[in-house]
Amino acid sequence: MLGYSTIIIPGYLLISYFKRTNYIETGSGICYPLIKTCVFGGETKTGLLDDVSVTSRNEGDSGSSARQAVKLIFCAAGLQASYLTWGVLQERVMTRSYGATTTETEGERFKDSQFLVFMNRILALTVSGLWCILFKQPRHGAPMYKYSFASLSNILSSWCQYEALKYISFPTQVLAKASKVIPVMLMGKIISRKSYEYWEYFTAVLISVGVSMFLLSSTTTKHPSTVTTFSGIVILVGYIVFDSFTSNWQDNLFKYKMSSVQMMFGVNLFSCLFTVGSLLEQGAFFDSLAFMTRHSEFAFHAVLLSVCSACGQLFIFYTINQFGAAVFTIIMTLRQAIAILLSCFLYGHAVTLVGGFGVAVVFLALFLRVYARSRMKSGRRAAQPLTQKV
């Protein structure tokens, strides 16, 4: 945090200075276009970019059923391959040692989660930058500095995600992420005074029961990998808080006319700036590079982890664009269930009968939410023509 503050504080002072002096009216020179883009932006808020996504989705709907089925299989396979591989590698990098030549030697563990975040972000920045160059994008209008808020919270949520694996098992982390809907509903009720349907409360209770069953069934007498420490819970709470802020801030940024890939580029640009600055100040950047040179296996895992993360983000955008959020949610919920099974199989996590039943209850509740939401939306669409006729 001290490393990030050495970038944030000077940036804040510069932005305040340019706004206070009304630089957009009085400024000139070589740096004027750069300062204008970073501080003031190019356009006012114009609403969400719904017309682009709706047009693309309608074009997809007009194709044959076979073509749509092939697209759906492609999207599902891409998401599953990207994020299942990413989950397995994440656990491998953070919980296992490198360089152990025999069973007696322990080897060396990689400890700097921030370097992994930097690796993910630098590749995502490259991919999104190339995408923006190769494919036509809307004219960008948001002030660049506004991406830094989502970027900082995104870095911290990713750091919490990696760091939590030092204290809790991967299945516990996946279940905690799946139950994120509970704090979101609580915050919506307290802060925004939102009202929820009865099925939303019912599924939230089911998720709470399922997660509680899994956590209470995990004891040290079963297997060391099932232990959930207080530190792990605190870090998981941090992940949920930062991740919730990121998504809400990005929703606010989408009020400017921009595509999802432009959002990806802006957030990752500041993420690279924050992480590389902090790593250099701590001296951890070159230590991590030295670890990569000592252990080629780790270098391969870190690069593959970043590739999976970047490709996964592109698959997310494409799937939502072609099939909508409901289909995407179903695919990702299935991915979470498979990820738990895969982690237990590969890394020997012991899950009791009660814990397994708790996992099943959580995913049953998630599927019920998706089903109820889709039924409600289809009911509203069916009611619209009747209203117009009247």
Coordinates of C-alpha atoms in Angstrom, one line a residue:
M1 CA 0.0 0.0 0.0
L2 CA 2.9 2.4 0.7
G3 CA 4.3 1.5 -2.8
Y4 CA 0.9 2.4 -4.4
S5 CA 0.7 5.6 -2.4
T6 CA 3.9 6.9 -4.0
I7 CA 2.1 6.8 -7.3
I8 CA -1.4 7.7 -6.1
I9 CA -0.6 10.8 -4.1
P10 CA 1.5 12.6 -6.8
G11 CA -1.2 11.7 -9.3
Y12 CA -3.9 13.1 -7.1
L13 CA -2.0 16.4 -6.6
L14 CA -1.4 16.7 -10.4
I15 CA -5.0 16.1 -11.3
S16 CA -6.2 18.5 -8.6
Y17 CA -3.8 21.1 -10.0
F18 CA -5.0 20.7 -13.6
K19 CA -8.6 20.9 -12.6
R20 CA -8.1 23.9 -10.3
T21 CA -6.3 25.9 -13.0
N22 CA -8.9 24.9 -15.7
Y23 CA -6.1 23.5 -17.8
I24 CA -8.5 22.3 -20.5
E25 CA -9.2 25.9 -21.4
T26 CA -5.8 27.5 -20.7
G27 CA -3.4 24.7 -21.5
S28 CA -1.3 24.2 -24.7
G29 CA 1.9 22.6 -25.9
I30 CA 3.0 19.0 -26.7
C31 CA 1.6 17.5 -23.4
Y32 CA -1.8 19.1 -23.8
P33 CA -3.5 16.1 -25.6
L34 CA -2.1 13.6 -23.1
I35 CA -3.1 15.7 -20.1
K36 CA -6.6 16.3 -21.6
T37 CA -7.1 12.5 -22.2
C38 CA -5.9 11.5 -18.7
V39 CA -7.6 14.2 -16.6
F40 CA -10.6 15.5 -18.5
G41 CA -11.5 12.9 -21.2
G42 CA -13.0 13.5 -24.6
E43 CA -16.8 13.1 -24.2
T44 CA -19.6 13.4 -21.6
K45 CA -21.4 10.4 -20.3
T46 CA -23.7 8.9 -23.0
G47 CA -25.3 5.9 -21.4
L48 CA -24.4 2.2 -21.5
L49 CA -23.3 0.7 -24.8
D50 CA -26.3 -1.5 -25.1
D51 CA -26.9 -0.8 -28.8
V52 CA -23.6 -2.5 -29.8
S53 CA -24.1 -5.7 -27.7
V54 CA -27.8 -6.0 -28.7
T55 CA -27.0 -5.6 -32.3
S56 CA -24.3 -8.2 -32.2
R57 CA -26.5 -10.6 -30.2
N58 CA -29.4 -10.2 -32.7
E59 CA -27.0 -10.9 -35.5
G60 CA -26.0 -14.1 -33.8
D61 CA -29.6 -15.1 -33.1
S62 CA -30.4 -14.8 -36.8
G63 CA -28.0 -17.7 -37.7
S64 CA -28.9 -21.3 -37.9
S65 CA -29.4 -23.4 -34.8
A66 CA -26.4 -25.6 -35.6
R67 CA -24.2 -22.5 -36.0
Q68 CA -25.5 -21.2 -32.6
A69 CA -24.8 -24.6 -31.0
V70 CA -21.3 -24.6 -32.3
K71 CA -20.7 -21.1 -31.0
L72 CA -22.1 -22.1 -27.6
I73 CA -19.8 -25.2 -27.4
F74 CA -16.9 -23.0 -28.4
C75 CA -17.7 -20.4 -25.7
A76 CA -18.3 -23.1 -23.0
A77 CA -15.1 -25.0 -23.9
G78 CA -13.0 -21.8 -24.0
L79 CA -14.3 -20.6 -20.6
Q80 CA -13.9 -24.1 -19.0
A81 CA -10.4 -24.6 -20.4
S82 CA -9.2 -21.1 -19.5
Y83 CA -10.4 -20.9 -16.0
L84 CA -10.0 -24.6 -14.9
T85 CA -6.4 -24.5 -16.0
W86 CA -6.0 -21.1 -14.3
G87 CA -7.5 -22.5 -11.0
V88 CA -5.2 -25.6 -11.1
L89 CA -2.1 -23.5 -11.8
Q90 CA -3.1 -20.9 -9.2
E91 CA -3.2 -23.6 -6.5
R92 CA 0.0 -25.2 -7.8
V93 CA 2.0 -22.0 -7.7
M94 CA 0.8 -20.8 -4.3
T95 CA 0.8 -24.0 -2.3
R96 CA 3.6 -26.2 -3.8
S97 CA 7.3 -25.9 -3.8
Y98 CA 9.7 -25.8 -6.8
G99 CA 13.2 -27.4 -7.2
A100 CA 12.7 -30.4 -4.9
T101 CA 14.9 -33.1 -6.5
T102 CA 14.0 -35.8 -4.0
T103 CA 11.2 -36.5 -1.5
E104 CA 13.4 -35.5 1.4
T105 CA 14.2 -32.0 0.1
E106 CA 11.5 -29.4 0.5
G107 CA 12.4 -27.2 -2.4
E108 CA 11.6 -23.5 -2.6
R109 CA 8.2 -21.8 -2.5
F110 CA 7.2 -18.7 -4.4
K111 CA 5.8 -16.1 -2.0
D112 CA 5.2 -12.9 -3.8
S113 CA 1.5 -12.8 -4.9
Q114 CA 1.9 -9.3 -6.3
F115 CA 4.3 -10.4 -9.0
L116 CA 1.7 -13.0 -10.2
V117 CA -0.8 -10.2 -10.4
F118 CA 1.7 -8.1 -12.5
M119 CA 2.3 -11.1 -14.8
N120 CA -1.5 -11.5 -15.4
R121 CA -2.0 -7.8 -16.0
I122 CA 0.9 -7.2 -18.4
L123 CA -0.4 -9.9 -20.7
A124 CA -4.0 -8.8 -20.4
L125 CA -2.8 -5.3 -21.3
T126 CA -1.0 -6.6 -24.4
V127 CA -3.9 -8.7 -25.6
S128 CA -6.5 -5.9 -25.0
G129 CA -4.2 -3.4 -26.7
L130 CA -3.8 -5.5 -29.8
W131 CA -7.6 -6.1 -29.9
C132 CA -8.2 -2.4 -29.8
I133 CA -5.8 -1.8 -32.7
L134 CA -7.0 -4.7 -34.9
F135 CA -10.8 -4.2 -34.3
K136 CA -12.8 -0.9 -34.5
Q137 CA -13.7 0.5 -31.1
P138 CA -16.0 3.3 -30.1
R139 CA -14.4 6.7 -29.6
H140 CA -13.0 6.8 -26.1
G141 CA -14.3 9.5 -23.8
A142 CA -13.7 8.6 -20.1
P143 CA -10.9 10.4 -18.3
M144 CA -8.1 7.9 -18.0
Y145 CA -7.5 8.5 -14.3
K146 CA -10.9 7.1 -13.4
Y147 CA -9.7 3.6 -14.4
S148 CA -7.2 3.8 -11.5
F149 CA -9.9 3.3 -8.9
A150 CA -11.1 0.0 -10.4
S151 CA -7.5 -0.9 -11.1
L152 CA -6.4 -0.5 -7.4
S153 CA -9.3 -2.5 -6.1
N154 CA -8.8 -5.1 -8.8
I155 CA -5.1 -5.5 -7.8
L156 CA -6.0 -5.9 -4.1
S157 CA -8.8 -8.4 -4.8
S158 CA -6.4 -10.5 -7.0
W159 CA -3.7 -10.3 -4.3
C160 CA -6.3 -11.5 -1.7
Q161 CA -7.3 -14.3 -4.0
Y162 CA -3.7 -15.6 -4.3
E163 CA -2.7 -14.9 -0.7
A164 CA -5.8 -16.7 0.7
L165 CA -4.5 -20.0 -0.7
K166 CA -1.7 -19.9 1.9
Y167 CA -4.3 -20.2 4.7
I168 CA -7.4 -21.9 3.2
S169 CA -8.0 -24.7 0.7
F170 CA -9.0 -24.0 -2.9
P171 CA -12.5 -25.6 -2.5
T172 CA -13.2 -23.2 0.4
Q173 CA -12.1 -20.2 -1.7
V174 CA -14.3 -21.3 -4.6
L175 CA -17.3 -21.7 -2.3
A176 CA -16.7 -18.3 -0.7
K177 CA -16.6 -16.7 -4.2
A178 CA -19.8 -18.5 -5.1
S179 CA -21.6 -17.2 -2.0
K180 CA -20.6 -13.5 -2.8
V181 CA -24.3 -12.9 -3.5
I182 CA -25.1 -12.8 0.2
P183 CA -23.0 -9.7 1.2
V184 CA -24.1 -8.0 -2.1
M185 CA -27.7 -8.4 -1.1
L186 CA -27.0 -7.2 2.4
M187 CA -25.2 -4.1 1.1
G188 CA -28.0 -3.4 -1.4
K189 CA -30.6 -3.6 1.4
I190 CA -28.8 -1.4 3.9
I191 CA -27.2 1.2 1.6
S192 CA -29.5 1.3 -1.5
R193 CA -32.7 0.3 0.2
K194 CA -33.2 -2.3 -2.5
S195 CA -36.1 -4.9 -2.4
Y196 CA -35.6 -8.5 -3.3
E197 CA -37.9 -11.3 -4.5
Y198 CA -38.7 -14.2 -2.1
W199 CA -36.7 -16.6 -4.2
E200 CA -33.6 -14.4 -3.8
Y201 CA -33.9 -14.6 0.0
F202 CA -34.5 -18.4 -0.2
T203 CA -31.5 -19.1 -2.4
A204 CA -29.3 -16.8 -0.2
V205 CA -30.3 -18.9 2.9
L206 CA -29.6 -22.1 0.9
I207 CA -26.1 -20.8 0.0
S208 CA -25.4 -19.9 3.7
V209 CA -26.5 -23.3 4.9
G210 CA -24.3 -25.1 2.2
V211 CA -21.2 -23.0 2.9
S212 CA -21.6 -23.5 6.7
M213 CA -22.0 -27.3 6.2
F214 CA -18.8 -27.4 4.2
L215 CA -16.7 -25.2 6.6
L216 CA -17.9 -27.0 9.7
S217 CA -17.1 -30.4 8.3
S218 CA -13.5 -29.4 7.5
T219 CA -11.3 -30.2 10.5
T220 CA -7.7 -30.8 11.1
T221 CA -8.3 -34.5 11.9
K222 CA -9.4 -35.1 8.3
H223 CA -6.6 -33.6 6.3
P224 CA -4.3 -30.6 6.7
S225 CA -5.4 -29.1 3.4
T226 CA -9.0 -28.6 4.7
V227 CA -8.0 -26.3 7.5
T228 CA -9.5 -22.8 7.3
T229 CA -7.7 -20.2 9.5
F230 CA -8.9 -16.9 10.7
S231 CA -6.3 -15.1 8.5
G232 CA -7.8 -16.9 5.5
I233 CA -11.3 -15.8 6.4
V234 CA -10.1 -12.1 6.8
I235 CA -8.4 -12.2 3.4
L236 CA -11.4 -13.7 1.7
V237 CA -13.6 -11.0 3.2
G238 CA -11.1 -8.5 1.7
Y239 CA -11.4 -10.2 -1.7
I240 CA -15.2 -9.9 -1.6
V241 CA -15.1 -6.2 -0.6
F242 CA -12.6 -5.2 -3.2
D243 CA -14.1 -7.3 -5.9
S244 CA -17.6 -5.8 -5.2
F245 CA -16.2 -2.3 -5.5
T246 CA -14.4 -3.1 -8.8
S247 CA -17.6 -4.3 -10.5
N248 CA -19.7 -1.4 -9.2
W249 CA -17.1 1.2 -10.3
Q250 CA -16.8 -0.4 -13.7
D251 CA -20.6 -0.2 -14.1
N252 CA -20.3 3.5 -13.4
L253 CA -17.5 3.9 -16.0
F254 CA -19.6 2.1 -18.6
K255 CA -21.8 5.2 -18.6
Y256 CA -19.2 6.6 -20.9
K257 CA -19.3 5.3 -24.4
M258 CA -16.7 2.4 -24.3
S259 CA -16.4 -1.2 -25.2
S260 CA -15.5 -4.0 -22.7
V261 CA -12.1 -4.4 -24.3
Q262 CA -11.4 -0.7 -23.8
M263 CA -12.3 -1.1 -20.1
M264 CA -10.0 -4.1 -19.9
F265 CA -7.1 -2.0 -21.4
G266 CA -7.7 1.0 -19.1
V267 CA -7.9 -1.1 -15.9
N268 CA -4.9 -3.2 -16.8
L269 CA -2.8 -0.2 -17.8
F270 CA -3.0 1.3 -14.3
S271 CA -2.7 -2.2 -12.7
C272 CA 0.7 -2.6 -14.5
L273 CA 1.8 0.9 -13.4
F274 CA 0.8 0.2 -9.7
T275 CA 2.3 -3.3 -9.4
V276 CA 5.6 -2.7 -11.2
G277 CA 6.1 0.5 -9.2
S278 CA 5.5 -1.2 -5.9
L279 CA 7.6 -4.3 -6.9
L280 CA 10.6 -2.1 -7.9
E281 CA 10.4 -0.1 -4.7
Q282 CA 10.3 -3.2 -2.5
G283 CA 13.1 -4.9 -4.5
A284 CA 10.7 -7.8 -5.1
F285 CA 10.6 -7.5 -8.9
F286 CA 14.2 -8.7 -9.5
D287 CA 13.9 -11.3 -6.7
S288 CA 10.9 -12.8 -8.5
L289 CA 12.7 -12.7 -11.9
A290 CA 15.6 -14.5 -10.2
F291 CA 13.2 -17.1 -8.9
M292 CA 11.9 -17.6 -12.5
T293 CA 15.5 -18.1 -13.8
R294 CA 16.2 -20.7 -11.0
H295 CA 13.0 -22.6 -11.7
S296 CA 12.0 -22.9 -15.3
E297 CA 8.9 -24.9 -14.3
F298 CA 7.6 -21.9 -12.3
A299 CA 8.3 -19.6 -15.3
F300 CA 6.2 -21.8 -17.5
H301 CA 3.4 -21.9 -14.9
A302 CA 3.4 -18.1 -14.4
V303 CA 3.2 -17.5 -18.2
L304 CA 0.5 -20.1 -18.7
L305 CA -1.4 -18.6 -15.8
S306 CA -1.3 -15.2 -17.4
V307 CA -2.3 -16.6 -20.8
C308 CA -5.3 -18.4 -19.3
S309 CA -6.4 -15.2 -17.4
A310 CA -6.2 -13.0 -20.5
C311 CA -7.9 -15.5 -22.8
G312 CA -10.6 -16.1 -20.2
Q313 CA -11.5 -12.4 -20.1
L314 CA -11.9 -12.3 -23.9
F315 CA -14.1 -15.4 -23.7
I316 CA -16.3 -13.7 -21.0
F317 CA -16.9 -10.7 -23.3
Y318 CA -17.6 -12.8 -26.3
T319 CA -20.0 -15.2 -24.5
I320 CA -22.0 -12.4 -22.9
N321 CA -22.2 -10.6 -26.2
Q322 CA -23.4 -13.6 -28.1
F323 CA -25.7 -15.4 -25.5
G324 CA -26.3 -13.0 -22.6
A325 CA -25.5 -13.0 -18.9
A326 CA -27.7 -16.0 -18.0
V327 CA -25.9 -18.5 -20.2
F328 CA -22.6 -17.1 -19.1
T329 CA -23.6 -17.5 -15.4
I330 CA -24.6 -21.2 -15.9
I331 CA -21.3 -22.0 -17.7
M332 CA -19.2 -20.3 -14.9
T333 CA -21.3 -22.0 -12.1
L334 CA -20.5 -25.3 -13.7
R335 CA -16.9 -24.3 -13.9
Q336 CA -16.8 -23.6 -10.2
A337 CA -18.3 -27.1 -9.4
I338 CA -15.8 -28.8 -11.7
A339 CA -12.9 -26.8 -10.3
I340 CA -13.7 -28.1 -6.7
L341 CA -13.8 -31.7 -8.0
L342 CA -10.6 -31.2 -10.0
S343 CA -8.7 -29.6 -7.0
C344 CA -9.8 -32.5 -4.7
F345 CA -8.6 -35.0 -7.3
L346 CA -5.3 -33.4 -8.1
Y347 CA -4.2 -32.1 -4.7
G348 CA -5.9 -34.6 -2.3
H349 CA -8.3 -32.3 -0.5
A350 CA -10.4 -34.4 1.8
V351 CA -14.2 -33.6 1.6
T352 CA -16.5 -35.3 4.0
L353 CA -20.0 -36.6 3.1
V354 CA -21.5 -33.6 4.9
G355 CA -19.1 -31.2 3.2
G356 CA -20.0 -32.7 -0.2
F357 CA -23.7 -32.3 0.5
G358 CA -23.0 -28.6 1.4
V359 CA -21.2 -28.1 -1.9
A360 CA -24.2 -29.6 -3.7
V361 CA -26.6 -27.3 -1.8
V362 CA -24.6 -24.2 -2.8
F363 CA -24.6 -25.0 -6.5
L364 CA -28.3 -26.1 -6.4
A365 CA -29.1 -22.6 -5.0
L366 CA -27.0 -20.9 -7.7
F367 CA -28.8 -22.8 -10.5
L368 CA -32.2 -21.9 -8.9
R369 CA -31.2 -18.2 -9.0
V370 CA -30.3 -18.4 -12.7
Y371 CA -33.5 -20.3 -13.5
A372 CA -35.8 -17.9 -11.5
R373 CA -34.1 -14.8 -13.0
S374 CA -34.5 -16.1 -16.5
R375 CA -38.2 -17.0 -15.9
M376 CA -38.8 -13.5 -14.5
K377 CA -37.2 -11.8 -17.5
S378 CA -39.1 -13.9 -20.0
G379 CA -42.3 -13.1 -18.2
R380 CA -41.6 -9.4 -18.4
R381 CA -40.8 -9.6 -22.1
A382 CA -44.1 -11.5 -22.7
A383 CA -46.1 -8.8 -20.8
Q384 CA -44.6 -5.9 -22.8
P385 CA -46.6 -6.5 -26.1
L386 CA -49.9 -6.8 -24.2
T387 CA -49.2 -3.5 -22.5
Q388 CA -48.5 -1.8 -25.8
K389 CA -51.8 -3.2 -27.3
V390 CA -53.9 -1.9 -24.4

